[in-house]
Tab-separated table of C-alpha atoms and ligand atoms in Angstrom:
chain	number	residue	atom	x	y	z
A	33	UNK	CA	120.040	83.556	83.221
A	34	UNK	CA	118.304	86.017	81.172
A	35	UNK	CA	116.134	88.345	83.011
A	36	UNK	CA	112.235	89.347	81.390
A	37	UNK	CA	113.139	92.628	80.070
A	38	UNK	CA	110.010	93.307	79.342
A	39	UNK	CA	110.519	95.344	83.458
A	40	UNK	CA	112.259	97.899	81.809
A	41	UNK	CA	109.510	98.954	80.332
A	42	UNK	CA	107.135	99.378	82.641
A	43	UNK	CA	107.256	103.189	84.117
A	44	UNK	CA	108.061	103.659	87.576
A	45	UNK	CA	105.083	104.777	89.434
A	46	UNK	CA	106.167	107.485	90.694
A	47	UNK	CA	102.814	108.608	91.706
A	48	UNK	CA	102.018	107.703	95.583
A	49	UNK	CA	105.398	107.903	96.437
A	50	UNK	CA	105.507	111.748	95.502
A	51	UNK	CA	102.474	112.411	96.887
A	52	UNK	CA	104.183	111.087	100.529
A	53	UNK	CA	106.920	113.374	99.738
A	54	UNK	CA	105.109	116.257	98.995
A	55	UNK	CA	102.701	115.966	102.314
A	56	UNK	CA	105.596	115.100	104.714
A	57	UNK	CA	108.154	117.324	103.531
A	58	UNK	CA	104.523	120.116	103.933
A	59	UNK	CA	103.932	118.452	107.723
A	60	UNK	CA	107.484	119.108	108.785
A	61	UNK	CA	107.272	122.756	107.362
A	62	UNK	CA	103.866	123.348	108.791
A	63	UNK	CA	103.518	121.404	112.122
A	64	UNK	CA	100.435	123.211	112.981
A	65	UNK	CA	99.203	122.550	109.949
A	66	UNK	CA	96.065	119.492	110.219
A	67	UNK	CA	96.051	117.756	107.252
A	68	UNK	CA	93.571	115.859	105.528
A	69	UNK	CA	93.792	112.834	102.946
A	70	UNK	CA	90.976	112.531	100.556
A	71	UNK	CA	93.495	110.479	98.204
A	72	UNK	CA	93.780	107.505	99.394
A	73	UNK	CA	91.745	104.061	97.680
A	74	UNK	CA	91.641	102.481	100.792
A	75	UNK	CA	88.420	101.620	103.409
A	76	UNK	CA	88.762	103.402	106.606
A	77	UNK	CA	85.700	101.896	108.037
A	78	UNK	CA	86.042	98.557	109.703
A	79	UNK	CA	84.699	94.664	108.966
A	80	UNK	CA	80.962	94.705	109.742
A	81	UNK	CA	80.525	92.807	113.150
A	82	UNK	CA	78.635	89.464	111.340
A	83	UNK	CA	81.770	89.245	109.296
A	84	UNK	CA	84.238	89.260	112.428
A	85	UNK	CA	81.574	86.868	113.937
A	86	UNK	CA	82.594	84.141	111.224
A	87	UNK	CA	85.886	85.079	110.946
A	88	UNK	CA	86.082	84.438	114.896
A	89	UNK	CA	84.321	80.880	114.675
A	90	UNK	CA	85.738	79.804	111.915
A	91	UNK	CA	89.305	80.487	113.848
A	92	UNK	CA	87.852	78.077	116.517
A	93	UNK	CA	86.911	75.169	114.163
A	94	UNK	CA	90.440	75.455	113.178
A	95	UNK	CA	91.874	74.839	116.476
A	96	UNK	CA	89.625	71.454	116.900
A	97	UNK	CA	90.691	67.996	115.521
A	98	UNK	CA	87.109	67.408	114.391
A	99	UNK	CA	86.470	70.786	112.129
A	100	UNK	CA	90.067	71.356	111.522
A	101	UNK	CA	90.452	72.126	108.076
A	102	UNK	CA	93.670	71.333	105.272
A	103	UNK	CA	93.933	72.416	101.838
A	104	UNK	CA	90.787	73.442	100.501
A	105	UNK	CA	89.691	72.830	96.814
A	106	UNK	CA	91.577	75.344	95.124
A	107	UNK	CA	88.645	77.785	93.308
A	108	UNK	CA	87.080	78.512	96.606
A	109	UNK	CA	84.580	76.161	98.878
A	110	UNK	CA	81.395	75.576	97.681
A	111	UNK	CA	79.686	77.437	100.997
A	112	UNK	CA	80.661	80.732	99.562
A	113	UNK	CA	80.928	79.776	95.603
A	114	UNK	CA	76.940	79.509	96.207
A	115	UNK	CA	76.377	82.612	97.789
A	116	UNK	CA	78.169	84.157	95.188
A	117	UNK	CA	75.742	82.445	92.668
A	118	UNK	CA	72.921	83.593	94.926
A	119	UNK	CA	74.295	87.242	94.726
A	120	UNK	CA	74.524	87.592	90.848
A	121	UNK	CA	70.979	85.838	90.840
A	122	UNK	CA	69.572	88.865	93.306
A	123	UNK	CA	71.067	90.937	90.070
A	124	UNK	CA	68.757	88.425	87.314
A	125	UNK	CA	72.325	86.901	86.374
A	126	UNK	CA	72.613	82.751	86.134
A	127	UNK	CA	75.708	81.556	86.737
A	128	UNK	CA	77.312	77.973	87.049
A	129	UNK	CA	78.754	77.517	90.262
A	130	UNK	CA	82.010	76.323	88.118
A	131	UNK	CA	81.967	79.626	86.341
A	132	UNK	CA	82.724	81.366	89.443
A	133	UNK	CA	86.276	81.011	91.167
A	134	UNK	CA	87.345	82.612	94.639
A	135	UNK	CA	90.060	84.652	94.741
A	136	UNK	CA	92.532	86.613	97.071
A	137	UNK	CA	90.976	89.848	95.338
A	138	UNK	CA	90.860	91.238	92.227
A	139	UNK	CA	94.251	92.563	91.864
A	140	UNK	CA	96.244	89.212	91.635
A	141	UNK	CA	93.488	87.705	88.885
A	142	UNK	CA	93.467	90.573	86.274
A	143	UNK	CA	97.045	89.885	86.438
A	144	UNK	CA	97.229	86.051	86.741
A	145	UNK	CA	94.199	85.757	84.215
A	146	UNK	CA	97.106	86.983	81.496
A	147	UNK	CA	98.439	83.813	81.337
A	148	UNK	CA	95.435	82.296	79.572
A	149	UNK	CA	96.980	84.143	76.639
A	150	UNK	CA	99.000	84.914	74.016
A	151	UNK	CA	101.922	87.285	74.210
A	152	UNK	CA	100.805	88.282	70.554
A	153	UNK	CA	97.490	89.576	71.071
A	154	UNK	CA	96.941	93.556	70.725
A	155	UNK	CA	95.508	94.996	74.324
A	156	UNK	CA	92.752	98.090	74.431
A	157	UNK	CA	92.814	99.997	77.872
A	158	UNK	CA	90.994	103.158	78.346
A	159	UNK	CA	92.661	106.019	79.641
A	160	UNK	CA	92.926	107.059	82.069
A	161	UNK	CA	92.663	104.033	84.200
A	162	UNK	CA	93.733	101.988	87.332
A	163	UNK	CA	97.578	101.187	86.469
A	164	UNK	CA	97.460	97.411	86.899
A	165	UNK	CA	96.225	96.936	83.079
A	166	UNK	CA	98.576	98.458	81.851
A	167	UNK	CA	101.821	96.879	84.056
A	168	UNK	CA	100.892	93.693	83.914
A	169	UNK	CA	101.203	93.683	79.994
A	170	UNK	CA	104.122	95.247	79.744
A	171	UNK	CA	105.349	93.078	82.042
A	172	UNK	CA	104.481	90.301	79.383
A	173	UNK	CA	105.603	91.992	76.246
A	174	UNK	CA	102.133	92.526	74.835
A	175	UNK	CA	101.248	95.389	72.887
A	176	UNK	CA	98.931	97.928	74.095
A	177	UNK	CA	96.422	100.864	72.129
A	178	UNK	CA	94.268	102.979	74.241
A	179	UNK	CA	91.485	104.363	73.893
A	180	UNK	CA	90.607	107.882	75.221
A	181	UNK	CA	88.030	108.626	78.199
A	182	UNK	CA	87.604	112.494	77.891
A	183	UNK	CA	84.955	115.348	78.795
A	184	UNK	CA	83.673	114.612	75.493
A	185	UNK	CA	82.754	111.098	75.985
A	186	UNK	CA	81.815	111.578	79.890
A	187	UNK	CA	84.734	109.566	80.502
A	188	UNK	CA	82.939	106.579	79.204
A	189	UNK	CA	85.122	105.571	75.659
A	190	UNK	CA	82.383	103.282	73.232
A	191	UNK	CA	84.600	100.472	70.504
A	192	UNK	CA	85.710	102.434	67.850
A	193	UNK	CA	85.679	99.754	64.751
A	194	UNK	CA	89.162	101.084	63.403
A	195	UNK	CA	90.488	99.920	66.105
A	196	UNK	CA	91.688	95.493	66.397
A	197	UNK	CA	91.972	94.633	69.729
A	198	UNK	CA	92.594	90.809	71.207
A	199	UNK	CA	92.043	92.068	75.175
A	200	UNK	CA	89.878	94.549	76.059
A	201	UNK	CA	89.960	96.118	79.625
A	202	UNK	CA	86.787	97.906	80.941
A	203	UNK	CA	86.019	99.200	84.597
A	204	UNK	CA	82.545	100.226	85.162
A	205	UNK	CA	82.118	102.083	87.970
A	206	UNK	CA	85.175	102.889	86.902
A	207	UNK	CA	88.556	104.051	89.014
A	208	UNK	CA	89.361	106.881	88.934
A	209	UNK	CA	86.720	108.908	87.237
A	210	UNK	CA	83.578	106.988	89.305
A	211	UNK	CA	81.879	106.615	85.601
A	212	UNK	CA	79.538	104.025	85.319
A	213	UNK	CA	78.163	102.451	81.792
A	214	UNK	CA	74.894	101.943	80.989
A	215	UNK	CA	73.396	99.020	79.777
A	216	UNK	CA	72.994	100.143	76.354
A	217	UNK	CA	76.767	101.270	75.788
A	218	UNK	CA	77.922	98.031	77.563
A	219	UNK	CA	76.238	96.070	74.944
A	220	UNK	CA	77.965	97.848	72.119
A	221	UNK	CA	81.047	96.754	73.907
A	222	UNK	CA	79.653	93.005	73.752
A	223	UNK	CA	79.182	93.511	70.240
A	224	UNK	CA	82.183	94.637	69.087
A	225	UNK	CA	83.717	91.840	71.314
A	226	UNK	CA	81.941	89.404	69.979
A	227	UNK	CA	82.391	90.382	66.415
A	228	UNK	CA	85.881	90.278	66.997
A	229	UNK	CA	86.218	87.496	68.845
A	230	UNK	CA	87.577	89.409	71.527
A	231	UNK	CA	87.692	88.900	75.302
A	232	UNK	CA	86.594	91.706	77.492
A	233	UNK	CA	88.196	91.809	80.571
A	234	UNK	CA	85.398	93.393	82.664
A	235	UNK	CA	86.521	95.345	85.878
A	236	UNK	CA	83.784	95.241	88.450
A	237	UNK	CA	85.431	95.774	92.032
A	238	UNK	CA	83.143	98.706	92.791
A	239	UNK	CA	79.799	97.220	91.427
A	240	UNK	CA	78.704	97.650	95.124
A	241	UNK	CA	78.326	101.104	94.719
A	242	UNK	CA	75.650	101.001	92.175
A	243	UNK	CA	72.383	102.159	93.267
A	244	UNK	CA	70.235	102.855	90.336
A	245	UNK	CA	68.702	99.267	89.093
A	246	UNK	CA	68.885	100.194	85.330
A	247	UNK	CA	72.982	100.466	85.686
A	248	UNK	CA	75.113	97.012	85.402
A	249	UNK	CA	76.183	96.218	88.029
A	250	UNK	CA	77.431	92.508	86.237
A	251	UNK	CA	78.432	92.703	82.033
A	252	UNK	CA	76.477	89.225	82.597
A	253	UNK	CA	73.415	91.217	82.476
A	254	UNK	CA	74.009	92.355	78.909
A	255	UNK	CA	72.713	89.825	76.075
A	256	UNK	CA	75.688	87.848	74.534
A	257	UNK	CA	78.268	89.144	77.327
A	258	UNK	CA	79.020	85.379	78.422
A	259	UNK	CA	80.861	84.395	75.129
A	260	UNK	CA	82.493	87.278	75.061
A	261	UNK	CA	83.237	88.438	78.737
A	262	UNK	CA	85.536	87.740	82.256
A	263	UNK	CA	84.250	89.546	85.402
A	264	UNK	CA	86.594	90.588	88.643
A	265	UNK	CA	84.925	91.112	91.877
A	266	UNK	CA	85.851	92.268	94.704
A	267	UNK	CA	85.126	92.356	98.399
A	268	UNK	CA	87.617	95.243	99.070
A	269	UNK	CA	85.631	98.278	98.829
A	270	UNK	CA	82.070	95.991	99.384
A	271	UNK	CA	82.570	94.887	102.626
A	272	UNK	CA	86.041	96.567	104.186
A	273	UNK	CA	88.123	93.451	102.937
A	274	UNK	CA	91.389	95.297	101.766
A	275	UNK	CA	93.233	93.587	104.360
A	276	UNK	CA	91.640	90.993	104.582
A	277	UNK	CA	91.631	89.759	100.867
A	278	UNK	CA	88.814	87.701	99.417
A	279	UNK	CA	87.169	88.548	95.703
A	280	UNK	CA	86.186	86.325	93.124
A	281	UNK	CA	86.272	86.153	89.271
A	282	UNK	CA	83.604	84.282	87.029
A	283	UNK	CA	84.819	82.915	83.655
A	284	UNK	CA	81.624	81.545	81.982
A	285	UNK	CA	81.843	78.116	79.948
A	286	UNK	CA	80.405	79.862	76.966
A	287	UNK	CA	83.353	81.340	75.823
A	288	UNK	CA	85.344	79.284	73.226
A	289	UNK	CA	83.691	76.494	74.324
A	290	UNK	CA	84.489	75.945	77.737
A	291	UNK	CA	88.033	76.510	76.929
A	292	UNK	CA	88.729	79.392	78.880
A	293	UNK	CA	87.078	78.095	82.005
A	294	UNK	CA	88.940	75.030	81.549
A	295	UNK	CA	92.093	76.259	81.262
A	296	UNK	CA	91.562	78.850	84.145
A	297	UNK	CA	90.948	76.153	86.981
A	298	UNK	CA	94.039	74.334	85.613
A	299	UNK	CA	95.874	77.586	85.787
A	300	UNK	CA	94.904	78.416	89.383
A	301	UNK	CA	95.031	74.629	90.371
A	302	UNK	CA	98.267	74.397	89.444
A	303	UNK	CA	99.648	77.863	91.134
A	304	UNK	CA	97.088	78.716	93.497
A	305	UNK	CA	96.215	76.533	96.991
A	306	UNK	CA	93.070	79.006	97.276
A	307	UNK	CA	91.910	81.472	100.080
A	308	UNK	CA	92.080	80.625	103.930
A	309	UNK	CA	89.109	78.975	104.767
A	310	UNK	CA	88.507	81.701	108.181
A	311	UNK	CA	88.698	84.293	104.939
A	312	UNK	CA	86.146	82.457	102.916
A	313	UNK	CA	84.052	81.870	106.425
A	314	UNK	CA	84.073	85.939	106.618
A	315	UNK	CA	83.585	86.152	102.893
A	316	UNK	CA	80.194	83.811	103.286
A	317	UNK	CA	79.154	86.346	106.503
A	318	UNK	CA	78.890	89.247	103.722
A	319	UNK	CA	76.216	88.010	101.473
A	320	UNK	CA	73.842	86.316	104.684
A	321	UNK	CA	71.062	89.155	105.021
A	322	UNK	CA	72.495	90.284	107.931
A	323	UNK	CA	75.775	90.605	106.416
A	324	UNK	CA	74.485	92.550	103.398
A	325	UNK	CA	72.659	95.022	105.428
A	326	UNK	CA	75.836	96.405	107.895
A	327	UNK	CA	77.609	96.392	104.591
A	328	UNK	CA	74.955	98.902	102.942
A	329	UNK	CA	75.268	100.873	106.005
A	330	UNK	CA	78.883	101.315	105.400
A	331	UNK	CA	78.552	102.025	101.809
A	332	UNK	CA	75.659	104.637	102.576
A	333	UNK	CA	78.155	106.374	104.922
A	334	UNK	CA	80.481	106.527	102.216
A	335	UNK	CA	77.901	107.684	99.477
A	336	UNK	CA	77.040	110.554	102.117
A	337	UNK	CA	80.602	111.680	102.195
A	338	UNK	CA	80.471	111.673	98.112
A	339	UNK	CA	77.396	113.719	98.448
A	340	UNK	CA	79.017	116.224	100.926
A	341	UNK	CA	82.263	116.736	98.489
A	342	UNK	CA	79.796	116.810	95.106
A	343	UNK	CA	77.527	119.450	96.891
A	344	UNK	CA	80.713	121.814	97.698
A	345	UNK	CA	82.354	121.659	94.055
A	346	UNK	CA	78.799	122.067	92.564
A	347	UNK	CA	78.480	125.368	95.153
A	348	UNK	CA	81.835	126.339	92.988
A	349	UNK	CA	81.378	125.304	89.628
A	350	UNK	CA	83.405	123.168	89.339
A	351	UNK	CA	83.044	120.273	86.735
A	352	UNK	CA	83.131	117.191	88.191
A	353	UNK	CA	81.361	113.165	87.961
A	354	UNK	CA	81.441	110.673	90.088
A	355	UNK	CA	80.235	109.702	93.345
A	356	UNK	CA	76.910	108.922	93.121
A	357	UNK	CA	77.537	105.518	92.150
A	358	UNK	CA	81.896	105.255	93.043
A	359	UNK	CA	83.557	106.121	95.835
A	360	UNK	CA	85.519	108.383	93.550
A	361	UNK	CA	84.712	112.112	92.620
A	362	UNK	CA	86.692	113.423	89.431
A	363	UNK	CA	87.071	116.844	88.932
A	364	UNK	CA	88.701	119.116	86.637
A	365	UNK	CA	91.260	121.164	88.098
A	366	UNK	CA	89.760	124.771	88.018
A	367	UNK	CA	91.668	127.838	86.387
A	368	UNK	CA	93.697	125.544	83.780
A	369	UNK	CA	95.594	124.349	86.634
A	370	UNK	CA	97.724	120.760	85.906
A	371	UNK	CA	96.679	117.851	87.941
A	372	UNK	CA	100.266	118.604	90.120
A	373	UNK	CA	99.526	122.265	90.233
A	374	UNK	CA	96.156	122.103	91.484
A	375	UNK	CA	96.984	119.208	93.983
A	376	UNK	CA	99.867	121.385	95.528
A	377	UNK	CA	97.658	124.691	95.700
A	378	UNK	CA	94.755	122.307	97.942
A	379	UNK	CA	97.648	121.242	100.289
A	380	UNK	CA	99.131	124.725	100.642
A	381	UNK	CA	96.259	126.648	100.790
A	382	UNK	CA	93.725	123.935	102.883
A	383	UNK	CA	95.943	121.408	103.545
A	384	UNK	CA	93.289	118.548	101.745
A	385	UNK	CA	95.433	115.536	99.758
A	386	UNK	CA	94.080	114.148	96.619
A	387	UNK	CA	95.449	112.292	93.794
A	388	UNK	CA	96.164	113.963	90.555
A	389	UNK	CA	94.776	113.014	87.894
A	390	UNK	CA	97.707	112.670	85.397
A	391	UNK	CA	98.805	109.007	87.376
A	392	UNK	CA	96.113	107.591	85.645
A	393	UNK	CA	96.884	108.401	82.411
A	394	UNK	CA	97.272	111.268	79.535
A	395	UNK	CA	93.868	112.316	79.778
A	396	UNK	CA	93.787	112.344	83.255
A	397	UNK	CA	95.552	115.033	83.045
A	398	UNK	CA	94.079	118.556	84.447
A	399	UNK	CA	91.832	116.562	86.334
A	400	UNK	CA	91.991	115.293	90.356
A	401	UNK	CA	90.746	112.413	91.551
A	402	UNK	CA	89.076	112.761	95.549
A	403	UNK	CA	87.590	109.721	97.638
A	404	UNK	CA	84.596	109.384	99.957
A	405	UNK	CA	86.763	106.904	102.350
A	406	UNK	CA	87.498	109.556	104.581
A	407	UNK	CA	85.989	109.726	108.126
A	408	UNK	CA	82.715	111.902	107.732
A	409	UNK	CA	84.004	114.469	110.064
A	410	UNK	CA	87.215	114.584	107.901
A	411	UNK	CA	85.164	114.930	104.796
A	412	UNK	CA	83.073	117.867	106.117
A	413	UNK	CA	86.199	119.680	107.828
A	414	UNK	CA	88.350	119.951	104.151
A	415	UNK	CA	85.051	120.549	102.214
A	416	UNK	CA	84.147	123.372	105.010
A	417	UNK	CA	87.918	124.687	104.725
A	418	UNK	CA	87.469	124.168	100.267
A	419	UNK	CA	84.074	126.176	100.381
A	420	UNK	CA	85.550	129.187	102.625
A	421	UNK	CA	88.791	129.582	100.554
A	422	UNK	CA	87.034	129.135	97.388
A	423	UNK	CA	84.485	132.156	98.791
B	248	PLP	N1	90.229	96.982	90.426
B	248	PLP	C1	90.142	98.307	90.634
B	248	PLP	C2	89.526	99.158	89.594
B	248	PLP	C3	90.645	98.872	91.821
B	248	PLP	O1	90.578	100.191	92.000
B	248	PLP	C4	91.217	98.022	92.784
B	248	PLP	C5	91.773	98.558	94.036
B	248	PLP	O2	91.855	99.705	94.316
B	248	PLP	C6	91.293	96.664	92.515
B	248	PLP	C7	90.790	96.177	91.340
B	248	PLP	C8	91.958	95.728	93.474
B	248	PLP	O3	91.076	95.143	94.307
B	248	PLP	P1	91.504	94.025	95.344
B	248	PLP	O4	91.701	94.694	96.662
B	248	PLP	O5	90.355	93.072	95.333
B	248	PLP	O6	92.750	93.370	94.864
């Protein structure tokens, strides 16, 4: 047995776990001491109560002969493949119902969607940018060029021609910086994609957060984006389903000629049995008008949190994007301060966690990554404690 040494290669993340050490090893110094996480990627606020509803009755069909329900077809039941159809039309989008595939969320298909192709092709990833892109590669051997987000380019990198890329990774809004692309800079991407006969690899887990109708919220909606383009969806952030686990991913038929689409339900028919029916029952509760309205009252609260953290670094000067259409503010770390430096001077001096910036990548660093997950009163205590230190 030879082992994939390909693992070798892929750097420890060493990133969450020294965050934990840092704040516990602070806590036991400082017992006093509250302490408030504004790091952390996760939902705080619970599933919205039509969700639980269908999650509840679909948990009693189970436990009747008559409604019981087996293996389900294996790229999600039709009940919710339609509502996601119905979604992306809301957004002027068209989509074949067997373009779109359920998933456990959108972590497991960016990776499993790798094996649709060659170890040989050359990958593009912006950085910085959420790690999985980058691990999942190496895990496979396949070379990867970046390309750099930076002040300069409002964290928003366009195809530089020089550079040949196979797979191209793109996450708009995008973790961590919360920049979103606009329509006309996506379609350059399509372009270049499609001159190349590329595949664009389109990260769209925080679409949700998109308020302004002339952003993307779908790479479907730019002109030429379906031979060219995969999209990843999530209902993580959208609806409060990190624990619960439902997204989906739509592969259109007009790339290579159906082959991709073709060769994606064999992939997942063959290693996937598909999501738990009670998930996809919950899943279906989301996009029901009822279901999308508690889930925009959710996202407002978080978009009000955003607000209350963009309002104190503004009060401050202190360059930041983000939030207005993310969960995620990025900032740059005032005084010159490193991504580590300034993330150990909030937790000594106010005791606020965030996540540096430098775990995302070279140009991340200098810069700090907050969230608007927090609990509002949470949010307003470290932003109060921020403003009066800062004074
Ligand atoms: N894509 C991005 C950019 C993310 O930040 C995350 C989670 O934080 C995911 C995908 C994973 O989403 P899911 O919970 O659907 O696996």
């Amino acid at each position: 047995m030879n082992v994939n040494t390909n693992y070798q290669n892929i750097s420890d993340s060493y990133l969450f776990s020294t965050i934990a050490k840092k704040v516990n090893e602070f806590a036991s110094n400082n017992p006093d001491k509250k302490i408030i996480k504004l790091g952390i990627g996760d939902v705080t606020l619970p599933l919205c109560k039509v969700v639980v509803n269908a999650l509840k009755s679909a948990s009693e069909e189970m436990g009747v002969k008559e409604t019981f329900r087996g293996y389900g077809p294996e790229q999600g039941y039709d009940f919710l493949r339609e509502k996601v159809q119905a979604y992306y039309k809301s957004h002027n989008v068209s989509l074949g119902i067997d373009e779109i595939f359920i998933s456990d969320g959108a972590k497991s298909d960016l990776g499993n969607i790798l094996d649709l192709f060659d170890v040989n092709n050359t990958v593009l990833v912006p950085d910085p940018v959420y790690p999985v892109y980058v691990d999942t590669n190496t895990m496979a051997g396949r070379k990867i060029v970046y390309i750099n987000a930076n002040a300069q380019n409002n964290f928003l990198p366009l195809p530089d021609k020089s550079i040949k890329a196979d797979i191209i990774y793109l996450c708009s809004p995008n973790n961590p910086t919360g920049a979103v692309y606009n329509k006309e800079q996506l379609k350059q991407w399509v372009d270049y994609a499609n001159e190349n006969k590329s595949v664009i690899l389109f990260d769209a887990a925080y679409e949700c957060f998109i308020t302004d109708e002339d952003l993307p919220r779908s790479i479907f909606e730019i002109e030429g984006a379906k031979t060219c383009a995969i999209e990843f969806c999530s209902l993580s952030k959208m609806a409060g389903f990190t624990g619960t686990r439902c997204g989906y991913t739509v592969v259109p038929k007009a790339i290579e000629n159906g082959l991709l689409n073709k060769m994606w339900l064999r992939r997942q028919t063959t290693k996937f049995n598909g999501v738990p029916y009670i998930i996809q029952r919950g899943a279906e509760a989301v996009f029901t008008q009822d279901g999308q309205k508690e889930i925009q009252e959710n996202l407002n609260y978080y978009k009000e949190n955003a607000k209350i953290i963009s309002q104190t670094l503004e009060k401050h000067n202190i360059w930041h994007i983000g939030g207005k259409h993310s969960p995620y503010i990025w900032l740059k770390c005032p005084n010159n301060m490193t991504s580590w430096e300034f993330f150990d001077y909030l937790l000594n001096n106010v005791q606020i966690v965030g996540t540096p910036g430098s775990g995302f990548g070279v140009n991340g660093e200098g810069y700090f990554r907050l969230t608007s997950f927090g609990s509002r009163e949470n949010t307003i205590e470290a932003m109060k404690r921020l403003d009066e230190f800062l004074k």
